[in-house]
Amino acid sequence: MDKLSLSTLGQHLQSLRLARGWSLSQLANDAGIAKSNLCRLEQGNGNPTLDTIWRLAVQLNVPFGTLVAPITVPLGEDGVQVRLIDQGKGAPQVDAYWMRCAPYTLRRAEAHTPGTRESLTLISGKLEAGPEAAITVLSPGDTVTFSADQPHLYRTQAAEATLIMTITYGEQGKTP
């Protein structure tokens, strides 16, 4: 992530935290990250992982898209890039993302807020995705929907995969 995007994310994160009257320690502890890492992130420094950003969004009770909405560049790590395309304005809260997974990528995602569902539509490549006990193999044009309030994964083989991911949040994931 470039310096401007990091700074924008940090300022937005800090404003959401302060709007709730929370200390750095409180949010860091609740999200399971070091206070020093959260401090650096709010100052526009560091290199947050997707999981860190997800955990902060969950603790702030906002959709991931709400936390990253001010950022216009893809977020990424370990062969995965994600960019918010759009957010719905109604209830339930729905976010749409463009996602790319490099060849031989295995991305394990933590459980999202209760009631959250993901729909994946594969554009190119081949992708295995879903909760570990119910993996679906997708080819271009295929769509799968699953409960994302449990750990799940995205896995590619020899070719990269591009997809549209739609996340529909449960009641706890809606914007306050």
CSV table of C-alpha atoms in Angstrom, one decimal:
chain,number,residue,atom,x,y,z
A,1,MET,CA,0.0,0.0,0.0
A,2,ASP,CA,1.4,3.4,-0.9
A,3,LYS,CA,2.1,6.1,1.7
A,4,LEU,CA,-1.0,8.2,0.8
A,5,SER,CA,-3.3,5.2,1.1
A,6,LEU,CA,-1.7,4.2,4.5
A,7,SER,CA,-2.2,7.7,5.8
A,8,THR,CA,-5.8,7.8,4.6
A,9,LEU,CA,-6.5,4.4,6.2
A,10,GLY,CA,-4.9,5.5,9.4
A,11,GLN,CA,-6.9,8.7,9.7
A,12,HIS,CA,-10.1,6.9,8.9
A,13,LEU,CA,-9.4,4.2,11.4
A,14,GLN,CA,-8.6,6.8,14.1
A,15,SER,CA,-11.8,8.7,13.4
A,16,LEU,CA,-13.9,5.6,13.7
A,17,ARG,CA,-12.2,4.6,16.9
A,18,LEU,CA,-12.5,8.1,18.5
A,19,ALA,CA,-16.2,8.4,17.4
A,20,ARG,CA,-16.8,5.4,19.7
A,21,GLY,CA,-14.8,6.9,22.5
A,22,TRP,CA,-12.3,4.0,22.5
A,23,SER,CA,-8.6,4.2,23.5
A,24,LEU,CA,-5.9,2.7,21.4
A,25,SER,CA,-5.4,0.0,24.0
A,26,GLN,CA,-9.1,-1.0,24.0
A,27,LEU,CA,-9.3,-1.4,20.2
A,28,ALA,CA,-5.9,-3.1,19.9
A,29,ASN,CA,-6.7,-5.5,22.7
A,30,ASP,CA,-10.2,-6.3,21.4
A,31,ALA,CA,-8.8,-6.9,17.8
A,32,GLY,CA,-5.9,-9.0,19.1
A,33,ILE,CA,-3.1,-6.8,17.8
A,34,ALA,CA,-0.3,-5.0,19.5
A,35,LYS,CA,-1.1,-1.4,20.6
A,36,SER,CA,2.2,-0.2,19.0
A,37,ASN,CA,1.0,-1.7,15.7
A,38,LEU,CA,-2.4,0.1,15.9
A,39,CYS,CA,-0.6,3.3,16.8
A,40,ARG,CA,1.7,3.0,13.8
A,41,LEU,CA,-1.3,2.2,11.5
A,42,GLU,CA,-3.2,5.2,12.7
A,43,GLN,CA,-0.1,7.4,12.0
A,44,GLY,CA,0.0,6.1,8.4
A,45,ASN,CA,2.9,3.8,9.0
A,46,GLY,CA,3.3,0.0,9.0
A,47,ASN,CA,2.1,-2.6,6.6
A,48,PRO,CA,-1.3,-4.0,7.8
A,49,THR,CA,-2.3,-7.5,6.7
A,50,LEU,CA,-5.8,-8.1,5.3
A,51,ASP,CA,-6.5,-10.1,8.5
A,52,THR,CA,-5.6,-7.2,10.7
A,53,ILE,CA,-7.8,-4.8,8.8
A,54,TRP,CA,-10.7,-7.4,9.0
A,55,ARG,CA,-10.2,-7.8,12.7
A,56,LEU,CA,-10.3,-4.0,13.2
A,57,ALA,CA,-13.5,-3.7,11.1
A,58,VAL,CA,-15.1,-6.5,13.1
A,59,GLN,CA,-14.2,-4.8,16.4
A,60,LEU,CA,-15.4,-1.4,15.1
A,61,ASN,CA,-18.6,-3.2,14.0
A,62,VAL,CA,-18.3,-1.8,10.5
A,63,PRO,CA,-18.1,-3.7,7.2
A,64,PHE,CA,-14.6,-4.2,5.8
A,65,GLY,CA,-15.6,-2.0,2.9
A,66,THR,CA,-16.5,0.9,5.3
A,67,LEU,CA,-13.0,0.8,6.8
A,68,VAL,CA,-11.2,0.7,3.4
A,69,ALA,CA,-13.7,2.8,1.4
A,70,PRO,CA,-11.3,5.9,1.3
A,71,ILE,CA,-8.6,3.8,-0.3
A,72,THR,CA,-8.5,3.6,-4.1
A,73,VAL,CA,-5.6,1.1,-4.6
A,74,PRO,CA,-5.9,-2.6,-4.2
A,75,LEU,CA,-5.0,-4.0,-0.8
A,76,GLY,CA,-2.9,-7.1,-0.9
A,77,GLU,CA,-0.6,-9.7,0.6
A,78,ASP,CA,0.7,-13.1,-0.1
A,79,GLY,CA,-0.6,-13.3,-3.7
A,80,VAL,CA,-4.0,-11.8,-3.0
A,81,GLN,CA,-5.2,-8.4,-4.1
A,82,VAL,CA,-8.6,-7.0,-3.1
A,83,ARG,CA,-10.3,-3.7,-4.1
A,84,LEU,CA,-13.6,-2.4,-3.0
A,85,ILE,CA,-15.9,-1.8,-6.0
A,86,ASP,CA,-19.0,-0.5,-4.3
A,87,GLN,CA,-21.1,-0.6,-1.1
A,88,GLY,CA,-24.8,-0.9,-0.9
A,89,LYS,CA,-26.7,1.8,1.0
A,90,GLY,CA,-29.5,-0.3,2.4
A,91,ALA,CA,-30.0,-3.1,4.8
A,92,PRO,CA,-28.5,-5.6,4.8
A,93,GLN,CA,-25.1,-4.1,4.1
A,94,VAL,CA,-23.6,-5.5,0.9
A,95,ASP,CA,-20.1,-4.8,-0.3
A,96,ALA,CA,-18.7,-5.8,-3.8
A,97,TYR,CA,-15.0,-6.4,-4.4
A,98,TRP,CA,-12.7,-7.3,-7.2
A,99,MET,CA,-10.2,-9.9,-6.1
A,100,ARG,CA,-7.1,-11.5,-7.8
A,101,CYS,CA,-5.3,-14.6,-6.5
A,102,ALA,CA,-1.9,-15.4,-7.9
A,103,PRO,CA,-0.9,-18.9,-9.0
A,104,TYR,CA,-0.4,-21.4,-6.1
A,105,THR,CA,-2.0,-19.1,-3.6
A,106,LEU,CA,-3.7,-20.4,-0.4
A,107,ARG,CA,-5.5,-17.7,1.6
A,108,ARG,CA,-7.1,-18.7,4.8
A,109,ALA,CA,-9.8,-16.2,5.9
A,110,GLU,CA,-10.9,-15.8,9.5
A,111,ALA,CA,-14.6,-16.0,10.3
A,112,HIS,CA,-16.6,-12.8,9.6
A,113,THR,CA,-19.3,-11.4,11.8
A,114,PRO,CA,-22.3,-13.8,12.5
A,115,GLY,CA,-24.7,-14.1,9.6
A,116,THR,CA,-22.2,-12.9,7.0
A,117,ARG,CA,-22.4,-14.6,3.6
A,118,GLU,CA,-20.0,-14.5,0.6
A,119,SER,CA,-20.8,-15.0,-3.0
A,120,LEU,CA,-17.9,-15.5,-5.4
A,121,THR,CA,-18.2,-15.3,-9.2
A,122,LEU,CA,-15.1,-16.4,-11.0
A,123,ILE,CA,-14.1,-14.3,-14.0
A,124,SER,CA,-10.9,-16.2,-15.0
A,125,GLY,CA,-8.7,-19.0,-13.9
A,126,LYS,CA,-9.7,-21.8,-11.6
A,127,LEU,CA,-10.5,-21.4,-7.9
A,128,GLU,CA,-11.2,-23.6,-4.9
A,129,ALA,CA,-13.1,-21.7,-2.2
A,130,GLY,CA,-15.5,-22.0,0.7
A,131,PRO,CA,-15.5,-23.3,4.3
A,132,GLU,CA,-12.8,-26.0,4.6
A,133,ALA,CA,-15.4,-28.8,5.1
A,134,ALA,CA,-17.3,-27.7,1.9
A,135,ILE,CA,-14.8,-26.5,-0.7
A,136,THR,CA,-16.2,-25.8,-4.2
A,137,VAL,CA,-14.2,-25.8,-7.4
A,138,LEU,CA,-15.0,-22.8,-9.6
A,139,SER,CA,-14.4,-22.4,-13.3
A,140,PRO,CA,-15.0,-19.1,-15.2
A,141,GLY,CA,-18.7,-18.0,-14.9
A,142,ASP,CA,-19.4,-20.2,-11.9
A,143,THR,CA,-20.8,-18.7,-8.7
A,144,VAL,CA,-20.8,-20.1,-5.1
A,145,THR,CA,-22.4,-18.6,-2.0
A,146,PHE,CA,-21.4,-19.8,1.5
A,147,SER,CA,-21.6,-18.7,5.1
A,148,ALA,CA,-18.5,-16.6,5.8
A,149,ASP,CA,-19.1,-16.5,9.6
A,150,GLN,CA,-16.8,-19.5,9.8
A,151,PRO,CA,-13.1,-19.9,8.6
A,152,HIS,CA,-12.9,-20.3,4.9
A,153,LEU,CA,-10.3,-20.4,2.1
A,154,TYR,CA,-9.4,-19.4,-1.4
A,155,ARG,CA,-6.9,-21.6,-3.3
A,156,THR,CA,-5.5,-21.5,-6.8
A,157,GLN,CA,-3.3,-23.9,-8.7
A,158,ALA,CA,-1.1,-23.1,-11.7
A,159,ALA,CA,-3.1,-20.2,-13.0
A,160,GLU,CA,-4.2,-16.9,-11.3
A,161,ALA,CA,-7.8,-16.4,-10.6
A,162,THR,CA,-9.8,-13.2,-10.8
A,163,LEU,CA,-13.3,-12.9,-9.3
A,164,ILE,CA,-16.0,-10.7,-8.0
A,165,MET,CA,-16.7,-11.2,-4.3
A,166,THR,CA,-20.0,-10.0,-2.8
A,167,ILE,CA,-20.2,-9.9,1.0
A,168,THR,CA,-23.6,-9.6,2.6
A,169,TYR,CA,-23.2,-8.8,6.3
A,170,GLY,CA,-25.4,-10.1,9.1
A,171,GLU,CA,-27.0,-7.7,11.6
A,172,GLN,CA,-23.8,-7.3,13.6
A,173,GLY,CA,-21.9,-6.2,10.5
A,174,LYS,CA,-24.1,-3.3,9.5
A,175,THR,CA,-22.8,0.3,9.8
A,176,PRO,CA,-24.0,1.9,13.1
